[in-house]
mmCIF file of C-alpha atoms in Angstrom:
data_model
loop_
_atom_site.group_PDB
_atom_site.id
_atom_site.type_symbol
_atom_site.label_atom_id
_atom_site.label_comp_id
_atom_site.label_asym_id
_atom_site.label_seq_id
_atom_site.Cartn_x
_atom_site.Cartn_y
_atom_site.Cartn_z
ATOM 1 C CA MET A 1 32.505 10.640 20.871
ATOM 2 C CA PRO A 2 35.993 9.106 21.171
ATOM 3 C CA ARG A 3 37.657 9.772 24.501
ATOM 4 C CA SER A 4 40.701 11.300 22.775
ATOM 5 C CA ILE A 5 38.743 14.292 21.534
ATOM 6 C CA TYR A 6 38.445 15.526 25.104
ATOM 7 C CA GLY A 7 42.161 15.197 25.798
ATOM 8 C CA ALA A 8 44.109 18.349 26.682
ATOM 9 C CA ALA A 9 47.239 19.213 28.598
ATOM 10 C CA VAL A 10 46.914 20.758 32.035
ATOM 11 C CA ALA A 11 47.859 24.431 32.292
ATOM 12 C CA LEU A 12 47.705 27.002 35.085
ATOM 13 C CA VAL A 13 45.916 29.981 33.573
ATOM 14 C CA CYS A 14 44.872 33.337 34.948
ATOM 15 C CA LEU A 15 41.767 34.673 33.247
ATOM 16 C CA SER A 16 39.392 37.524 33.802
ATOM 17 C CA GLY A 17 36.234 36.162 35.340
ATOM 18 C CA PRO A 18 34.908 34.996 38.658
ATOM 19 C CA ALA A 19 37.954 33.224 40.027
ATOM 20 C CA LEU A 20 41.472 32.010 39.411
ATOM 21 C CA ALA A 21 41.559 28.287 38.887
ATOM 22 C CA GLU A 22 43.852 25.543 37.749
ATOM 23 C CA MET A 23 42.161 24.164 34.699
ATOM 24 C CA THR A 24 42.954 22.168 31.619
ATOM 25 C CA ALA A 25 43.763 23.849 28.328
ATOM 26 C CA LEU A 26 40.393 22.670 27.025
ATOM 27 C CA GLU A 27 38.582 24.305 29.938
ATOM 28 C CA SER A 28 40.601 27.490 29.517
ATOM 29 C CA LEU A 29 39.657 27.767 25.850
ATOM 30 C CA GLY A 30 36.032 27.117 26.774
ATOM 31 C CA LYS A 31 36.172 29.852 29.400
ATOM 32 C CA SER A 32 37.493 32.349 26.855
ATOM 33 C CA VAL A 33 34.636 31.423 24.521
ATOM 34 C CA PHE A 34 32.145 31.746 27.385
ATOM 35 C CA PHE A 35 33.169 35.333 28.142
ATOM 36 C CA ASP A 36 33.744 36.556 24.564
ATOM 37 C CA PRO A 37 31.083 39.094 23.466
ATOM 38 C CA ASN A 38 32.546 39.113 19.947
ATOM 39 C CA LEU A 39 30.834 35.784 19.377
ATOM 40 C CA SER A 40 27.582 37.650 18.753
ATOM 41 C CA VAL A 41 26.500 39.537 15.683
ATOM 42 C CA ASN A 42 26.857 42.975 17.285
ATOM 43 C CA GLY A 43 29.758 42.151 19.570
ATOM 44 C CA ASN A 44 27.639 42.869 22.628
ATOM 45 C CA GLN A 45 26.617 39.492 24.047
ATOM 46 C CA SER A 46 28.568 36.548 25.416
ATOM 47 C CA CYS A 47 27.397 33.365 27.082
ATOM 48 C CA SER A 48 28.062 35.102 30.400
ATOM 49 C CA SER A 49 25.637 37.876 29.446
ATOM 50 C CA CYS A 50 22.815 35.479 30.266
ATOM 51 C CA HIS A 51 24.730 33.192 32.636
ATOM 52 C CA ASP A 52 26.605 35.480 34.999
ATOM 53 C CA PRO A 53 28.815 33.715 37.579
ATOM 54 C CA ASP A 54 27.962 36.277 40.259
ATOM 55 C CA GLN A 55 24.270 35.547 39.705
ATOM 56 C CA GLY A 56 24.746 31.790 40.009
ATOM 57 C CA PHE A 57 25.322 31.506 36.246
ATOM 58 C CA SER A 58 21.800 32.765 35.617
ATOM 59 C CA SER A 59 20.491 36.006 34.119
ATOM 60 C CA PRO A 60 22.003 39.147 35.683
ATOM 61 C CA HIS A 61 19.469 41.411 33.985
ATOM 62 C CA GLY A 62 17.261 42.486 36.869
ATOM 63 C CA HIS A 63 15.123 44.772 34.694
ATOM 64 C CA PHE A 64 14.146 41.790 32.554
ATOM 65 C CA SER A 65 13.757 39.412 35.507
ATOM 66 C CA GLU A 66 11.339 41.795 37.192
ATOM 67 C CA ASN A 67 8.967 41.441 34.228
ATOM 68 C CA GLY A 68 8.944 38.910 31.401
ATOM 69 C CA ALA A 69 12.317 37.448 32.484
ATOM 70 C CA VAL A 70 13.282 36.688 28.864
ATOM 71 C CA VAL A 71 16.571 38.409 27.949
ATOM 72 C CA GLN A 72 17.021 40.568 24.859
ATOM 73 C CA GLY A 73 19.451 39.129 22.329
ATOM 74 C CA SER A 74 22.349 40.746 20.500
ATOM 75 C CA VAL A 75 19.891 42.426 18.131
ATOM 76 C CA GLU A 76 17.838 45.070 19.923
ATOM 77 C CA GLY A 77 14.173 44.164 20.169
ATOM 78 C CA ARG A 78 14.639 40.440 19.571
ATOM 79 C CA PHE A 79 13.571 38.183 22.421
ATOM 80 C CA GLY A 80 13.138 34.461 22.837
ATOM 81 C CA ASN A 81 10.378 32.890 24.902
ATOM 82 C CA ARG A 82 12.043 31.500 28.071
ATOM 83 C CA LYS A 83 14.043 32.751 31.009
ATOM 84 C CA PRO A 84 17.712 31.689 30.758
ATOM 85 C CA PRO A 85 18.272 28.722 33.074
ATOM 86 C CA SER A 86 21.372 28.450 35.218
ATOM 87 C CA ALA A 87 24.420 27.043 33.450
ATOM 88 C CA ALA A 88 25.924 25.880 36.750
ATOM 89 C CA TYR A 89 25.664 22.123 37.337
ATOM 90 C CA ALA A 90 23.815 21.704 34.019
ATOM 91 C CA SER A 91 26.754 19.765 32.599
ATOM 92 C CA PHE A 92 25.850 16.753 34.742
ATOM 93 C CA SER A 93 22.707 16.136 32.700
ATOM 94 C CA PRO A 94 22.978 12.816 30.832
ATOM 95 C CA ILE A 95 22.296 12.213 27.166
ATOM 96 C CA LEU A 96 18.532 12.209 26.570
ATOM 97 C CA HIS A 97 17.060 8.779 27.156
ATOM 98 C CA HIS A 98 13.987 7.152 28.622
ATOM 99 C CA ILE A 99 13.155 4.896 31.531
ATOM 100 C CA ASP A 100 10.375 2.316 31.331
ATOM 101 C CA ASP A 101 8.838 2.370 34.792
ATOM 102 C CA ASP A 102 5.042 2.514 34.951
ATOM 103 C CA GLY A 103 5.179 4.374 31.654
ATOM 104 C CA VAL A 104 7.904 6.156 29.745
ATOM 105 C CA THR A 105 9.900 8.803 31.620
ATOM 106 C CA ILE A 106 12.180 11.081 29.599
ATOM 107 C CA VAL A 107 15.489 11.939 31.272
ATOM 108 C CA GLY A 108 18.389 14.239 30.414
ATOM 109 C CA GLY A 109 19.320 16.477 27.533
ATOM 110 C CA ALA A 110 19.799 20.225 27.722
ATOM 111 C CA PHE A 111 17.660 23.309 27.249
ATOM 112 C CA LEU A 112 14.509 23.245 29.343
ATOM 113 C CA ASP A 113 12.733 21.272 26.622
ATOM 114 C CA GLY A 114 15.525 18.697 26.242
ATOM 115 C CA ARG A 115 16.097 19.412 22.562
ATOM 116 C CA ALA A 116 19.898 19.365 22.923
ATOM 117 C CA THR A 117 19.972 15.609 23.355
ATOM 118 C CA GLY A 118 23.716 15.037 23.569
ATOM 119 C CA LYS A 119 23.548 12.437 20.804
ATOM 120 C CA LYS A 120 25.539 14.559 18.354
ATOM 121 C CA LEU A 121 28.661 15.309 20.410
ATOM 122 C CA GLY A 122 28.300 12.824 23.236
ATOM 123 C CA SER A 123 27.414 15.598 25.680
ATOM 124 C CA ALA A 124 24.116 17.389 26.186
ATOM 125 C CA THR A 125 26.050 20.494 27.265
ATOM 126 C CA ALA A 126 28.159 20.490 24.102
ATOM 127 C CA ASP A 127 25.083 20.044 21.910
ATOM 128 C CA GLN A 128 23.407 22.925 23.744
ATOM 129 C CA ALA A 129 26.461 25.161 23.407
ATOM 130 C CA GLN A 130 26.041 25.422 19.646
ATOM 131 C CA GLY A 131 22.494 26.735 19.806
ATOM 132 C CA PRO A 132 22.751 30.311 21.157
ATOM 133 C CA PHE A 133 25.526 31.374 18.747
ATOM 134 C CA LEU A 134 23.239 30.907 15.746
ATOM 135 C CA ASN A 135 19.861 31.653 17.291
ATOM 136 C CA PRO A 136 18.589 34.917 15.714
ATOM 137 C CA VAL A 137 17.057 35.979 19.035
ATOM 138 C CA GLU A 138 20.214 35.280 21.024
ATOM 139 C CA MET A 139 23.787 35.803 19.798
ATOM 140 C CA ALA A 140 22.438 35.840 16.241
ATOM 141 C CA LEU A 141 25.485 35.032 14.126
ATOM 142 C CA PRO A 142 24.322 33.953 10.668
ATOM 143 C CA HIS A 143 26.508 30.849 10.239
ATOM 144 C CA ALA A 144 28.804 28.507 12.178
ATOM 145 C CA ALA A 145 31.640 29.802 9.985
ATOM 146 C CA CYS A 146 31.367 33.126 11.806
ATOM 147 C CA VAL A 147 31.806 31.510 15.213
ATOM 148 C CA VAL A 148 34.740 29.466 13.972
ATOM 149 C CA ALA A 149 36.498 32.424 12.349
ATOM 150 C CA ARG A 150 36.181 34.544 15.491
ATOM 151 C CA VAL A 151 37.510 31.804 17.782
ATOM 152 C CA LEU A 152 40.370 30.735 15.521
ATOM 153 C CA HIS A 153 41.400 34.361 15.026
ATOM 154 C CA PRO A 154 40.048 36.334 18.024
ATOM 155 C CA ALA A 155 39.830 40.102 17.856
ATOM 156 C CA ASP A 156 41.505 40.265 21.275
ATOM 157 C CA GLU A 157 44.100 37.523 21.530
ATOM 158 C CA THR A 158 44.820 38.408 25.164
ATOM 159 C CA ALA A 159 41.315 37.178 25.984
ATOM 160 C CA TYR A 160 42.424 33.718 24.798
ATOM 161 C CA PRO A 161 45.468 32.823 26.949
ATOM 162 C CA VAL A 162 45.069 29.295 25.616
ATOM 163 C CA SER A 163 44.288 29.458 21.915
ATOM 164 C CA TYR A 164 42.284 27.101 19.749
ATOM 165 C CA ALA A 165 45.600 25.876 18.314
ATOM 166 C CA GLY A 166 46.884 25.321 21.850
ATOM 167 C CA VAL A 167 44.139 22.765 22.415
ATOM 168 C CA TRP A 168 43.444 21.259 19.015
ATOM 169 C CA GLY A 169 46.823 21.699 17.317
ATOM 170 C CA ALA A 170 48.279 24.191 14.863
ATOM 171 C CA ASP A 171 47.134 22.129 11.876
ATOM 172 C CA ALA A 172 43.542 22.531 13.072
ATOM 173 C CA VAL A 173 43.666 26.280 12.365
ATOM 174 C CA PHE A 174 42.622 27.441 8.910
ATOM 175 C CA GLU A 175 41.437 30.523 7.095
ATOM 176 C CA ILE A 176 37.854 31.251 6.134
ATOM 177 C CA PRO A 177 37.585 33.487 3.067
ATOM 178 C CA ALA A 178 36.711 37.145 3.556
ATOM 179 C CA SER A 179 33.811 36.677 1.160
ATOM 180 C CA ILE A 180 32.217 34.669 4.000
ATOM 181 C CA THR A 181 33.419 36.508 7.094
ATOM 182 C CA ASP A 182 32.465 39.888 5.641
ATOM 183 C CA GLN A 183 28.828 38.763 5.981
ATOM 184 C CA CYS A 184 29.093 37.870 9.662
ATOM 185 C CA ASP A 185 27.905 41.278 10.858
ATOM 186 C CA ASP A 186 24.527 40.690 9.219
ATOM 187 C CA THR A 187 22.344 38.326 11.230
ATOM 188 C CA ASP A 188 20.041 37.832 8.256
ATOM 189 C CA ALA A 189 22.824 36.955 5.788
ATOM 190 C CA GLN A 190 22.273 33.750 3.827
ATOM 191 C CA ILE A 191 25.819 32.390 3.809
ATOM 192 C CA GLU A 192 26.680 29.639 1.355
ATOM 193 C CA ILE A 193 30.069 27.962 1.794
ATOM 194 C CA GLY A 194 30.137 26.269 -1.604
ATOM 195 C CA ASP A 195 33.096 24.018 -0.793
ATOM 196 C CA ASP A 196 32.618 20.570 0.714
ATOM 197 C CA ASP A 197 36.103 20.401 2.240
ATOM 198 C CA LEU A 198 35.772 23.833 3.833
ATOM 199 C CA THR A 199 32.305 22.950 5.081
ATOM 200 C CA ALA A 200 33.683 19.823 6.739
ATOM 201 C CA ARG A 201 36.472 21.791 8.421
ATOM 202 C CA ILE A 202 34.039 24.419 9.677
ATOM 203 C CA ASP A 203 31.725 21.741 11.063
ATOM 204 C CA GLU A 204 34.597 19.986 12.817
ATOM 205 C CA ALA A 205 35.881 23.235 14.328
ATOM 206 C CA PHE A 206 32.393 24.254 15.459
ATOM 207 C CA ASP A 207 32.016 20.909 17.210
ATOM 208 C CA ARG A 208 35.395 21.337 18.899
ATOM 209 C CA ILE A 209 34.482 24.826 20.093
ATOM 210 C CA ALA A 210 31.297 23.428 21.634
ATOM 211 C CA ILE A 211 33.231 20.615 23.305
ATOM 212 C CA SER A 212 35.671 23.182 24.723
ATOM 213 C CA LEU A 213 32.824 25.307 26.014
ATOM 214 C CA ALA A 214 31.231 22.248 27.605
ATOM 215 C CA GLY A 215 34.594 21.488 29.214
ATOM 216 C CA PHE A 216 34.549 24.849 30.960
ATOM 217 C CA GLU A 217 30.930 24.388 31.984
ATOM 218 C CA LYS A 218 31.886 21.124 33.656
ATOM 219 C CA SER A 219 34.864 22.650 35.458
ATOM 220 C CA ASP A 220 35.237 23.370 39.158
ATOM 221 C CA GLU A 221 34.781 27.058 38.451
ATOM 222 C CA VAL A 222 31.224 26.589 37.217
ATOM 223 C CA ASN A 223 30.356 23.747 39.585
ATOM 224 C CA ALA A 224 32.045 24.780 42.798
ATOM 225 C CA PHE A 225 30.081 22.667 45.313
ATOM 226 C CA SER A 226 31.016 25.375 47.820
ATOM 227 C CA SER A 227 27.665 26.067 49.445
ATOM 228 C CA ARG A 228 27.007 26.062 53.162
ATOM 229 C CA PHE A 229 25.034 22.862 52.580
ATOM 230 C CA ASP A 230 28.141 21.183 51.136
ATOM 231 C CA ALA A 231 30.206 22.400 54.075
ATOM 232 C CA TRP A 232 27.543 21.094 56.463
ATOM 233 C CA VAL A 233 27.610 17.684 54.776
ATOM 234 C CA ALA A 234 31.405 17.745 55.095
ATOM 235 C CA GLY A 235 31.068 18.576 58.789
ATOM 236 C CA THR A 236 32.870 21.917 58.616
ATOM 237 C CA VAL A 237 29.949 24.260 59.364
ATOM 238 C CA THR A 238 26.722 24.104 61.331
ATOM 239 C CA LEU A 239 23.335 24.989 59.904
ATOM 240 C CA SER A 240 20.882 26.939 62.034
ATOM 241 C CA GLU A 241 17.984 25.167 63.696
ATOM 242 C CA GLN A 242 15.622 26.704 61.143
ATOM 243 C CA GLU A 243 17.770 25.544 58.226
ATOM 244 C CA ARG A 244 17.938 22.018 59.632
ATOM 245 C CA ARG A 245 14.160 21.970 60.060
ATOM 246 C CA GLY A 246 13.872 23.095 56.457
ATOM 247 C CA PHE A 247 16.105 20.238 55.343
ATOM 248 C CA GLU A 248 13.912 17.747 57.188
ATOM 249 C CA ILE A 249 10.856 19.142 55.395
ATOM 250 C CA PHE A 250 12.728 19.021 52.080
ATOM 251 C CA GLU A 251 13.481 15.326 52.311
ATOM 252 C CA ALA A 252 10.388 14.069 54.150
ATOM 253 C CA GLU A 253 7.937 12.201 51.910
ATOM 254 C CA ASP A 254 5.016 13.253 54.110
ATOM 255 C CA LYS A 255 6.015 16.928 54.172
ATOM 256 C CA GLY A 256 7.702 18.908 51.396
ATOM 257 C CA ASN A 257 8.695 15.820 49.407
ATOM 258 C CA CYS A 258 11.020 18.088 47.395
ATOM 259 C CA ALA A 259 13.631 15.346 47.174
ATOM 260 C CA ALA A 260 11.299 13.258 45.026
ATOM 261 C CA CYS A 261 12.487 15.273 42.002
ATOM 262 C CA HIS A 262 15.314 17.406 43.411
ATOM 263 C CA VAL A 263 17.038 14.269 44.527
ATOM 264 C CA LEU A 264 19.603 14.059 47.294
ATOM 265 C CA THR A 265 21.097 10.937 45.751
ATOM 266 C CA PRO A 266 24.691 11.783 44.818
ATOM 267 C CA THR A 267 24.945 12.106 41.040
ATOM 268 C CA GLY A 268 27.765 14.565 40.441
ATOM 269 C CA ARG A 269 31.497 15.002 40.813
ATOM 270 C CA GLU A 270 32.853 13.506 44.026
ATOM 271 C CA GLN A 271 29.422 11.976 44.533
ATOM 272 C CA ARG A 272 27.650 15.166 45.582
ATOM 273 C CA ALA A 273 23.963 15.834 45.041
ATOM 274 C CA ILE A 274 22.966 18.006 42.072
ATOM 275 C CA PHE A 275 19.377 18.463 43.387
ATOM 276 C CA THR A 276 17.670 17.294 40.209
ATOM 277 C CA ASP A 277 16.833 13.950 38.639
ATOM 278 C CA TRP A 278 16.927 15.505 35.106
ATOM 279 C CA THR A 279 13.347 14.475 34.376
ATOM 280 C CA PHE A 280 10.611 16.781 33.054
ATOM 281 C CA ASP A 281 7.485 17.991 34.784
ATOM 282 C CA ASN A 282 4.584 20.406 34.435
ATOM 283 C CA ILE A 283 3.822 21.784 37.887
ATOM 284 C CA GLY A 284 1.102 24.151 36.752
ATOM 285 C CA VAL A 285 3.036 27.417 36.699
ATOM 286 C CA PRO A 286 0.760 30.291 35.594
ATOM 287 C CA ARG A 287 1.376 32.260 32.410
ATOM 288 C CA ASN A 288 3.672 35.248 32.666
ATOM 289 C CA ARG A 289 1.616 38.068 31.181
ATOM 290 C CA ASP A 290 4.823 40.072 30.609
ATOM 291 C CA ASN A 291 6.392 37.454 28.338
ATOM 292 C CA PRO A 292 7.672 39.282 25.221
ATOM 293 C CA GLN A 293 5.805 36.722 23.111
ATOM 294 C CA GLY A 294 2.563 38.114 24.509
ATOM 295 C CA PRO A 295 0.324 37.549 27.549
ATOM 296 C CA ASP A 296 -1.365 34.522 25.984
ATOM 297 C CA TYR A 297 1.862 32.708 25.116
ATOM 298 C CA VAL A 298 1.914 29.050 26.194
ATOM 299 C CA ASP A 299 5.233 27.196 26.276
ATOM 300 C CA PRO A 300 4.758 23.623 24.965
ATOM 301 C CA GLY A 301 8.036 22.484 26.534
ATOM 302 C CA LEU A 302 9.252 18.924 26.102
ATOM 303 C CA GLY A 303 6.139 17.883 24.234
ATOM 304 C CA ALA A 304 6.867 20.162 21.285
ATOM 305 C CA PHE A 305 10.373 18.751 20.936
ATOM 306 C CA LEU A 306 9.228 15.139 21.184
ATOM 307 C CA LYS A 307 6.812 15.705 18.314
ATOM 308 C CA THR A 308 9.881 16.163 16.094
ATOM 309 C CA ASP A 309 11.487 12.894 17.227
ATOM 310 C CA ALA A 310 10.298 9.713 15.526
ATOM 311 C CA VAL A 311 11.278 7.604 18.543
ATOM 312 C CA TYR A 312 9.316 9.626 21.098
ATOM 313 C CA ALA A 313 6.597 11.386 19.100
ATOM 314 C CA ALA A 314 3.918 9.020 20.410
ATOM 315 C CA TYR A 315 4.564 10.292 23.964
ATOM 316 C CA ALA A 316 4.568 14.003 23.130
ATOM 317 C CA ASP A 317 0.978 14.831 24.055
ATOM 318 C CA ASP A 318 1.493 13.509 27.583
ATOM 319 C CA VAL A 319 4.296 15.986 28.275
ATOM 320 C CA ILE A 320 3.094 19.178 26.610
ATOM 321 C CA GLY A 321 4.175 21.974 28.932
ATOM 322 C CA ALA A 322 6.711 19.863 30.812
ATOM 323 C CA GLN A 323 10.068 21.511 31.533
ATOM 324 C CA GLN A 324 13.281 19.964 32.806
ATOM 325 C CA VAL A 325 13.542 19.811 36.589
ATOM 326 C CA PRO A 326 16.283 22.349 37.451
ATOM 327 C CA THR A 327 19.005 22.142 40.035
ATOM 328 C CA LEU A 328 18.182 24.081 43.188
ATOM 329 C CA ARG A 329 21.783 25.144 43.673
ATOM 330 C CA ASN A 330 22.432 28.904 43.591
ATOM 331 C CA LEU A 331 18.729 29.732 43.767
ATOM 332 C CA ASN A 332 19.366 32.910 45.716
ATOM 333 C CA LYS A 333 22.875 33.815 44.513
ATOM 334 C CA ARG A 334 22.848 37.438 43.322
ATOM 335 C CA ILE A 335 25.282 40.084 42.101
ATOM 336 C CA THR A 336 23.925 42.371 44.818
ATOM 337 C CA PRO A 337 21.225 41.755 47.410
ATOM 338 C CA ASP A 338 18.895 43.954 45.359
ATOM 339 C CA THR A 339 19.478 42.321 41.957
ATOM 340 C CA ALA A 340 16.190 40.765 40.874
ATOM 341 C CA LYS A 341 15.887 37.087 40.017
ATOM 342 C CA ALA A 342 13.077 35.153 38.404
ATOM 343 C CA PHE A 343 12.130 31.514 38.832
ATOM 344 C CA MET A 344 10.534 28.802 36.687
ATOM 345 C CA HIS A 345 10.838 28.508 32.907
ATOM 346 C CA ASN A 346 8.799 31.637 32.235
ATOM 347 C CA GLY A 347 10.024 33.711 35.166
ATOM 348 C CA TYR A 348 6.532 34.003 36.659
ATOM 349 C CA PHE A 349 7.858 33.812 40.215
ATOM 350 C CA LYS A 350 10.128 36.528 41.570
ATOM 351 C CA THR A 351 10.682 35.147 45.078
ATOM 352 C CA ILE A 352 11.634 31.789 46.519
ATOM 353 C CA GLU A 353 8.966 32.389 49.142
ATOM 354 C CA GLY A 354 6.355 32.615 46.398
ATOM 355 C CA VAL A 355 7.557 29.393 44.794
ATOM 356 C CA VAL A 356 7.345 27.490 48.079
ATOM 357 C CA HIS A 357 3.895 28.896 48.829
ATOM 358 C CA PHE A 358 2.737 27.851 45.356
ATOM 359 C CA TYR A 359 3.982 24.284 45.841
ATOM 360 C CA ASN A 360 2.209 24.215 49.197
ATOM 361 C CA THR A 361 -1.128 25.794 48.239
ATOM 362 C CA ARG A 362 -1.643 25.541 44.477
ATOM 363 C CA ASP A 363 -4.668 23.271 44.892
ATOM 364 C CA VAL A 364 -5.898 24.854 48.127
ATOM 365 C CA LEU A 365 -6.324 28.510 47.216
ATOM 366 C CA PRO A 366 -9.016 29.569 44.752
ATOM 367 C CA ARG A 367 -8.367 30.454 41.101
ATOM 368 C CA CYS A 368 -7.558 34.097 40.502
ATOM 369 C CA ASP A 369 -9.710 36.089 38.134
ATOM 370 C CA GLY A 370 -7.268 36.740 35.296
ATOM 371 C CA ASP A 371 -3.501 36.521 34.864
ATOM 372 C CA LEU A 372 -2.278 38.110 38.074
ATOM 373 C CA THR A 373 1.420 38.505 38.810
ATOM 374 C CA GLU A 374 2.991 36.629 41.697
ATOM 375 C CA SER A 375 2.760 39.619 44.024
ATOM 376 C CA GLU A 376 -0.854 40.290 43.035
ATOM 377 C CA ALA A 377 -1.777 36.622 43.527
ATOM 378 C CA LEU A 378 -0.132 36.487 46.943
ATOM 379 C CA ALA A 379 -2.004 39.615 48.020
ATOM 380 C CA ALA A 380 -5.312 38.229 46.716
ATOM 381 C CA LYS A 381 -4.674 34.773 48.226
ATOM 382 C CA CYS A 382 -5.336 32.971 44.958
ATOM 383 C CA TRP A 383 -3.413 31.390 42.078
ATOM 384 C CA PRO A 384 -3.979 31.993 38.357
ATOM 385 C CA ALA A 385 -4.818 29.124 36.027
ATOM 386 C CA PRO A 386 -1.866 26.986 34.929
ATOM 387 C CA GLU A 387 -0.146 27.755 31.655
ATOM 388 C CA VAL A 388 -0.854 24.147 30.597
ATOM 389 C CA ALA A 389 -3.585 22.390 32.580
ATOM 390 C CA ALA A 390 -3.972 19.037 30.825
ATOM 391 C CA THR A 391 -0.637 17.517 31.860
ATOM 392 C CA MET A 392 -0.200 19.198 35.242
ATOM 393 C CA ASN A 393 1.349 17.121 38.036
ATOM 394 C CA LYS A 394 -1.435 16.616 40.567
ATOM 395 C CA ASP A 395 0.284 13.996 42.720
ATOM 396 C CA GLU A 396 3.401 15.492 44.309
ATOM 397 C CA LEU A 397 2.489 19.092 45.060
ATOM 398 C CA GLY A 398 -0.394 21.487 45.421
ATOM 399 C CA ASP A 399 -1.540 20.679 48.958
ATOM 400 C CA LEU A 400 1.499 19.980 51.114
ATOM 401 C CA LYS A 401 -0.222 21.135 54.307
ATOM 402 C CA LEU A 402 2.808 23.104 55.448
ATOM 403 C CA SER A 403 2.313 25.826 58.012
ATOM 404 C CA GLU A 404 3.567 29.344 57.383
ATOM 405 C CA ALA A 405 6.485 28.635 59.712
ATOM 406 C CA GLU A 406 7.329 25.434 57.848
ATOM 407 C CA GLU A 407 7.329 27.315 54.549
ATOM 408 C CA ALA A 408 9.812 29.760 56.056
ATOM 409 C CA ASP A 409 11.963 26.871 57.305
ATOM 410 C CA LEU A 410 12.055 25.364 53.809
ATOM 411 C CA VAL A 411 13.033 28.695 52.254
ATOM 412 C CA ALA A 412 15.817 29.060 54.814
ATOM 413 C CA PHE A 413 17.221 25.669 53.815
ATOM 414 C CA LEU A 414 17.044 26.407 50.092
ATOM 415 C CA LYS A 415 19.156 29.507 50.652
ATOM 416 C CA THR A 416 21.972 27.325 52.016
ATOM 417 C CA LEU A 417 22.520 25.942 48.499
ATOM 418 C CA ASP A 418 24.213 29.080 47.115
ATOM 419 C CA ASP A 419 27.891 28.634 46.296
ATOM 420 C CA GLU A 420 30.171 30.846 48.379
#
């Protein structure tokens, strides 16, 4: 993507949302798109509906997180198959590529299965941004023309202090015929544009909207780097003794070894750690029996996507069930202390304590009889069978030999990663 397409004048804008910030016009437009519920078929779901800033840009829907963790889309009764991941810090993921190092390792992309590669728009985040608008189980608009029409001519212009024209120029604004937009309230409409020039303009505008949205998602507002950990690294706060012990466990190769995948190597803005290496792994998470796709649903993850890619199809079977390693930032950030959160791609885990105990004891405790929930498994001192067994990582977790106190220390450290 040419550098010039990202260019935008700097403007000081005051928007509704989590904070006031000085941001570029591009970022401001992207923020307006992010918070606009009109960009869904029923006008009831925005990007922020599943990626709430006060919940660490993850799902704010505690009633869903407590169970299947998958969020209902704009159309009542329609659900996808995965828990919404955090949008914070996701913009640092590189374009999907591979590393040849004792085998092929896939790195980057967006969505937990990497299918938004970044090869279309030069940004994995921008590629990903186009998906939810048109997904029938998410925002469910029937055609990109509907997204474009509603951004170019928003129902509430005050929600767009910087307009599409303000970023991309007045000549970039155009009209889409009512014969098309009148169908945008029907998620099942089969919209045909029938005009090559109009199709090209819609495609260009849809790409620009995604680039704007990605600009906001890469802004300081979404990636604040304002956690107590960051302040500790900067020397402005002191962590407790327990938190410091937890950090030592986190980085020690002979202890938690968490930093093997949730790397401390600086990879982000101002050379700060993102706490992920953007690779993919299957750690043996059990099925979530409350998944709206059914108790027997198995998520094929990266492997299913690679089967559709001629370059990587030969490697697909080795990574069935693998999901992208997430950032650990904002793990415990919540709207209120009582707002439920869920962890892992399928939301099986409801507590950070449970996640840490699983990493520590997955291969030590016996198999549960049946698909127990996290709380049931913890009470029974067992773990259910993995969702996908064949490709499970057996080398870096499962028997960490941490004591109960060391598990608590590690949890204490992980909770220092929430942005203030």
